[in-house]
mmCIF file of C-alpha atoms in Angstrom:
data_model
loop_
_atom_site.group_PDB
_atom_site.id
_atom_site.type_symbol
_atom_site.label_atom_id
_atom_site.label_comp_id
_atom_site.label_asym_id
_atom_site.label_seq_id
_atom_site.Cartn_x
_atom_site.Cartn_y
_atom_site.Cartn_z
ATOM 1 C CA UNK A 98 108.347 107.270 100.979
ATOM 2 C CA UNK A 99 106.094 104.631 99.772
ATOM 3 C CA UNK A 100 102.336 105.183 99.750
ATOM 4 C CA UNK A 101 99.932 102.051 101.068
ATOM 5 C CA UNK A 102 96.352 102.451 100.943
ATOM 6 C CA UNK A 103 93.804 100.202 102.421
ATOM 7 C CA UNK A 104 90.230 99.812 101.454
ATOM 8 C CA UNK A 105 87.573 99.789 102.491
ATOM 9 C CA UNK A 106 88.387 102.161 105.754
ATOM 10 C CA UNK A 107 85.418 100.525 107.448
ATOM 11 C CA UNK A 108 83.507 97.281 107.052
ATOM 12 C CA UNK A 109 80.384 96.413 109.392
ATOM 13 C CA UNK A 110 79.647 92.577 109.030
ATOM 14 C CA UNK A 111 77.167 89.887 110.125
ATOM 15 C CA UNK A 112 78.490 86.987 111.999
ATOM 16 C CA UNK A 113 79.393 84.385 109.464
ATOM 17 C CA UNK A 114 79.907 86.476 106.380
ATOM 18 C CA UNK A 115 83.217 86.472 104.233
ATOM 19 C CA UNK A 116 85.060 89.762 103.425
ATOM 20 C CA UNK A 117 88.143 90.836 101.455
ATOM 21 C CA UNK A 118 90.425 93.579 102.645
ATOM 22 C CA UNK A 119 92.750 95.168 100.115
ATOM 23 C CA UNK A 120 96.158 96.819 100.296
ATOM 24 C CA UNK A 121 97.600 98.738 97.209
ATOM 25 C CA UNK A 122 101.222 100.100 97.577
ATOM 26 C CA UNK A 123 103.193 102.349 95.284
ATOM 27 C CA UNK A 124 106.644 100.826 94.643
ATOM 28 C CA UNK A 125 108.276 97.429 94.902
ATOM 29 C CA UNK A 126 108.431 95.885 97.894
ATOM 30 C CA UNK A 127 110.398 93.072 99.572
ATOM 31 C CA UNK A 128 108.444 92.693 102.928
ATOM 32 C CA UNK A 129 104.528 92.900 103.249
ATOM 33 C CA UNK A 130 103.006 91.624 106.462
ATOM 34 C CA UNK A 131 99.206 91.790 107.615
ATOM 35 C CA UNK A 132 98.539 92.672 111.236
ATOM 36 C CA UNK A 133 95.352 92.790 113.427
ATOM 37 C CA UNK A 134 95.200 95.370 116.050
ATOM 38 C CA UNK A 135 92.362 94.262 118.647
ATOM 39 C CA UNK A 136 90.290 96.344 120.424
ATOM 40 C CA UNK A 137 92.807 96.368 123.550
ATOM 41 C CA UNK A 138 95.267 97.866 121.005
ATOM 42 C CA UNK A 139 97.621 94.842 120.560
ATOM 43 C CA UNK A 140 99.055 94.291 116.989
ATOM 44 C CA UNK A 141 99.014 90.623 116.101
ATOM 45 C CA UNK A 142 100.970 89.297 113.187
ATOM 46 C CA UNK A 143 98.556 87.352 110.855
ATOM 47 C CA UNK A 144 100.800 86.810 107.507
ATOM 48 C CA UNK A 145 104.226 87.467 106.272
ATOM 49 C CA UNK A 146 103.410 87.573 102.791
ATOM 50 C CA UNK A 147 105.728 89.558 100.293
ATOM 51 C CA UNK A 148 104.428 87.369 97.480
ATOM 52 C CA UNK A 149 102.243 84.175 96.873
ATOM 53 C CA UNK A 150 99.280 82.855 98.948
ATOM 54 C CA UNK A 151 98.990 81.753 102.700
ATOM 55 C CA UNK A 152 96.242 80.325 104.654
ATOM 56 C CA UNK A 153 95.810 80.262 108.570
ATOM 57 C CA UNK A 154 92.284 78.759 109.501
ATOM 58 C CA UNK A 155 89.564 81.135 108.212
ATOM 59 C CA UNK A 156 92.277 83.807 107.154
ATOM 60 C CA UNK A 157 94.215 83.564 104.014
ATOM 61 C CA UNK A 158 96.291 86.168 102.027
ATOM 62 C CA UNK A 159 97.527 86.624 98.437
ATOM 63 C CA UNK A 160 100.095 89.247 97.511
ATOM 64 C CA UNK A 161 100.454 89.808 93.955
ATOM 65 C CA UNK A 162 103.839 91.707 94.188
ATOM 66 C CA UNK A 163 104.232 92.462 90.089
ATOM 67 C CA UNK A 164 100.996 94.328 90.396
ATOM 68 C CA UNK A 165 101.444 96.010 93.741
ATOM 69 C CA UNK A 166 98.912 94.771 95.964
ATOM 70 C CA UNK A 167 97.993 92.196 98.568
ATOM 71 C CA UNK A 168 94.243 90.885 99.787
ATOM 72 C CA UNK A 169 93.162 89.613 103.207
ATOM 73 C CA UNK A 170 90.431 87.117 103.073
ATOM 74 C CA UNK A 171 88.496 86.547 106.285
ATOM 75 C CA UNK A 172 85.825 83.958 105.954
ATOM 76 C CA UNK A 173 82.997 82.846 108.528
ATOM 77 C CA UNK A 174 83.837 85.755 110.596
ATOM 78 C CA UNK A 175 83.341 86.000 114.342
ATOM 79 C CA UNK A 176 82.919 88.900 116.716
ATOM 80 C CA UNK A 177 86.516 88.304 117.608
ATOM 81 C CA UNK A 178 87.594 89.416 114.233
ATOM 82 C CA UNK A 179 86.529 92.745 115.244
ATOM 83 C CA UNK A 180 89.339 95.342 115.099
ATOM 84 C CA UNK A 181 91.586 97.201 112.626
ATOM 85 C CA UNK A 182 93.677 95.390 110.124
ATOM 86 C CA UNK A 183 96.819 96.886 108.797
ATOM 87 C CA UNK A 184 98.972 96.289 105.920
ATOM 88 C CA UNK A 185 102.733 97.564 106.252
ATOM 89 C CA UNK A 186 105.413 97.200 103.567
ATOM 90 C CA UNK A 187 109.139 97.498 103.219
ATOM 91 C CA UNK A 188 110.186 98.909 100.277
ATOM 92 C CA UNK A 189 113.248 97.557 98.091
ATOM 93 C CA UNK A 190 115.103 100.767 98.342
ATOM 94 C CA UNK A 191 114.787 101.266 102.111
ATOM 95 C CA UNK A 192 115.054 99.974 105.570
ATOM 96 C CA UNK A 193 111.832 101.748 106.544
ATOM 97 C CA UNK A 194 108.308 99.832 107.455
ATOM 98 C CA UNK A 195 105.328 101.455 106.243
ATOM 99 C CA UNK A 196 101.803 101.250 107.543
ATOM 100 C CA UNK A 197 98.596 101.655 105.555
ATOM 101 C CA UNK A 198 95.786 103.556 107.294
ATOM 102 C CA UNK A 199 94.023 100.488 108.118
ATOM 103 C CA UNK A 200 90.533 98.848 107.726
ATOM 104 C CA UNK A 201 88.261 98.987 110.673
ATOM 105 C CA UNK A 202 86.072 95.587 110.970
ATOM 106 C CA UNK A 203 83.017 95.223 113.152
ATOM 107 C CA UNK A 204 81.285 91.948 113.013
ATOM 108 C CA UNK A 205 78.023 92.043 114.973
ATOM 109 C CA UNK A 206 76.377 88.922 116.216
ATOM 110 C CA UNK B 135 111.142 83.762 124.605
ATOM 111 C CA UNK B 136 109.442 87.265 125.934
ATOM 112 C CA UNK B 137 109.893 88.928 121.994
ATOM 113 C CA UNK B 138 109.627 92.345 122.230
ATOM 114 C CA UNK B 139 108.988 94.190 125.934
ATOM 115 C CA UNK B 140 108.222 97.711 126.227
ATOM 116 C CA UNK B 141 108.088 99.556 129.695
ATOM 117 C CA UNK B 142 106.168 101.317 130.757
ATOM 118 C CA UNK B 143 102.902 100.265 129.660
ATOM 119 C CA UNK B 144 101.296 103.822 130.749
ATOM 120 C CA UNK B 145 102.596 107.320 131.463
ATOM 121 C CA UNK B 146 101.404 110.651 132.312
ATOM 122 C CA UNK B 147 103.874 113.563 131.730
ATOM 123 C CA UNK B 148 103.720 117.039 132.465
ATOM 124 C CA UNK B 149 104.464 119.384 129.498
ATOM 125 C CA UNK B 150 108.268 120.115 129.269
ATOM 126 C CA UNK B 151 109.151 116.894 131.275
ATOM 127 C CA UNK B 152 111.410 114.450 129.822
ATOM 128 C CA UNK B 153 111.159 110.547 129.737
ATOM 129 C CA UNK B 154 112.876 107.698 128.089
ATOM 130 C CA UNK B 155 110.549 104.725 126.739
ATOM 131 C CA UNK B 156 112.457 101.302 126.949
ATOM 132 C CA UNK B 157 112.614 98.665 124.387
ATOM 133 C CA UNK B 158 113.961 95.411 124.279
ATOM 134 C CA UNK B 159 114.160 92.141 122.170
ATOM 135 C CA UNK B 160 115.589 88.498 123.079
ATOM 136 C CA UNK B 161 115.267 87.604 119.338
ATOM 137 C CA UNK B 162 118.632 88.683 118.393
ATOM 138 C CA UNK B 163 117.143 90.769 115.833
ATOM 139 C CA UNK B 164 119.398 93.516 113.887
ATOM 140 C CA UNK B 165 116.363 95.778 112.858
ATOM 141 C CA UNK B 166 114.660 97.905 115.534
ATOM 142 C CA UNK B 167 111.978 100.306 115.128
ATOM 143 C CA UNK B 168 110.032 103.035 116.903
ATOM 144 C CA UNK B 169 106.269 103.999 115.745
ATOM 145 C CA UNK B 170 103.767 106.452 116.996
ATOM 146 C CA UNK B 171 100.001 105.823 116.836
ATOM 147 C CA UNK B 172 97.720 108.710 117.263
ATOM 148 C CA UNK B 173 93.806 108.004 117.982
ATOM 149 C CA UNK B 174 91.872 106.626 114.857
ATOM 150 C CA UNK B 175 95.226 106.687 112.742
ATOM 151 C CA UNK B 176 97.897 103.965 111.319
ATOM 152 C CA UNK B 177 101.013 103.574 112.688
ATOM 153 C CA UNK B 178 103.971 106.308 111.629
ATOM 154 C CA UNK B 179 107.616 105.601 112.095
ATOM 155 C CA UNK B 180 109.836 107.811 114.230
ATOM 156 C CA UNK B 181 113.102 106.262 114.157
ATOM 157 C CA UNK B 182 114.708 103.003 112.961
ATOM 158 C CA UNK B 183 118.010 101.044 113.860
ATOM 159 C CA UNK B 184 119.767 98.431 111.365
ATOM 160 C CA UNK B 185 121.977 97.283 114.039
ATOM 161 C CA UNK B 186 123.872 98.416 117.238
ATOM 162 C CA UNK B 187 125.342 102.009 116.779
ATOM 163 C CA UNK B 188 123.448 102.616 114.058
ATOM 164 C CA UNK B 189 119.921 104.739 113.825
ATOM 165 C CA UNK B 190 118.411 106.881 111.314
ATOM 166 C CA UNK B 191 115.429 109.279 111.107
ATOM 167 C CA UNK B 192 111.933 107.930 110.056
ATOM 168 C CA UNK B 193 108.897 109.988 108.915
ATOM 169 C CA UNK B 194 108.092 111.696 112.262
ATOM 170 C CA UNK B 195 111.365 111.902 114.370
ATOM 171 C CA UNK B 196 110.973 115.849 115.590
ATOM 172 C CA UNK B 197 111.204 115.965 119.437
ATOM 173 C CA UNK B 198 112.594 112.326 119.571
ATOM 174 C CA UNK B 199 116.093 110.831 120.243
ATOM 175 C CA UNK B 200 117.183 107.360 120.197
ATOM 176 C CA UNK B 201 120.005 105.251 120.700
ATOM 177 C CA UNK B 202 121.338 101.811 120.202
ATOM 178 C CA UNK B 203 124.346 100.881 122.371
ATOM 179 C CA UNK B 204 123.491 97.085 122.275
ATOM 180 C CA UNK B 205 121.618 94.510 119.875
ATOM 181 C CA UNK B 206 118.996 93.945 122.660
ATOM 182 C CA UNK B 207 117.878 97.475 123.369
ATOM 183 C CA UNK B 208 116.538 100.630 121.743
ATOM 184 C CA UNK B 209 115.445 102.979 124.081
ATOM 185 C CA UNK B 210 113.319 106.502 122.773
ATOM 186 C CA UNK B 211 113.986 109.547 124.352
ATOM 187 C CA UNK B 212 111.565 112.270 124.544
ATOM 188 C CA UNK B 213 113.168 115.679 125.691
ATOM 189 C CA UNK B 214 110.660 118.698 126.381
ATOM 190 C CA UNK B 215 107.210 116.687 126.203
ATOM 191 C CA UNK B 216 104.409 118.427 124.232
ATOM 192 C CA UNK B 217 100.801 117.724 124.096
ATOM 193 C CA UNK B 218 101.304 116.651 120.523
ATOM 194 C CA UNK B 219 102.981 113.879 121.884
ATOM 195 C CA UNK B 220 100.412 112.312 123.522
ATOM 196 C CA UNK B 221 99.978 109.100 121.249
ATOM 197 C CA UNK B 222 100.503 105.295 121.770
ATOM 198 C CA UNK B 223 104.086 104.115 121.033
ATOM 199 C CA UNK B 224 105.077 100.950 119.581
ATOM 200 C CA UNK B 225 108.483 99.538 119.424
ATOM 201 C CA UNK B 226 109.028 96.615 116.860
ATOM 202 C CA UNK B 227 112.117 94.311 115.593
ATOM 203 C CA UNK B 228 112.853 92.185 112.621
ATOM 204 C CA UNK B 229 115.589 89.524 111.967
ATOM 205 C CA UNK B 230 119.414 89.488 111.215
ATOM 206 C CA UNK B 231 118.915 90.401 107.582
ATOM 207 C CA UNK B 232 116.349 92.543 105.427
ATOM 208 C CA UNK B 233 113.052 90.886 104.322
ATOM 209 C CA UNK B 234 112.214 89.271 107.375
ATOM 210 C CA UNK B 235 108.846 89.417 109.646
ATOM 211 C CA UNK B 236 108.442 92.174 112.116
ATOM 212 C CA UNK B 237 107.427 91.438 115.597
ATOM 213 C CA UNK B 238 105.544 94.205 117.809
ATOM 214 C CA UNK B 239 105.873 95.271 121.650
ATOM 215 C CA UNK B 240 102.496 95.865 123.629
ATOM 216 C CA UNK B 241 102.901 99.557 123.314
ATOM 217 C CA UNK B 242 103.284 102.198 125.664
ATOM 218 C CA UNK B 243 100.093 104.878 126.160
ATOM 219 C CA UNK B 244 101.469 108.147 126.801
ATOM 220 C CA UNK B 245 99.763 111.361 127.531
ATOM 221 C CA UNK B 246 101.366 114.798 128.076
ATOM 222 C CA UNK B 247 99.154 117.034 130.053
#
């Protein structure tokens, strides 16, 4: 199956700082999503972004499908941004949705 | 819309017991998925379905069974529970075609003792 790698694995930020999370994938994809798993374990949809750039408030994401990576930008981080951020992809060749290993973000006041 | 609903939210099983985790979606989605998430890890695909009557194995299917008799429901069956099946289980669904956004349920936390 397709390999999905995320970096960095862990990140600690001061409140108000900016960050960039990266997702690399090993094959062509027709679906890519970013999720935030909050400290209560809920998976929250952030972006559906198989290609291009999207913005939602302080968060934005860019996927460069031809180079097989996606970036999630968090600006002016807040303590409520803490949790684990997952990238998930669906390859062209199958119906399976593969998750990366996640980036654990801690925002300290 | 309720979205994707999973029941129960929590369950403790004894080794060797069986149970069914329920998943229902009200978005008329064709695609449904079951994942497990072990502590500190990402999600691994157990089984998936592309429509009623069609199911297929994911990365970690051993010890589980599924069925998809309707578009709305996708139950996951655990036979002969083992401690290795202690995990959080997530159900998800996505649209009527491929390349559409997936939505997740709240998860079921299962402990096998």
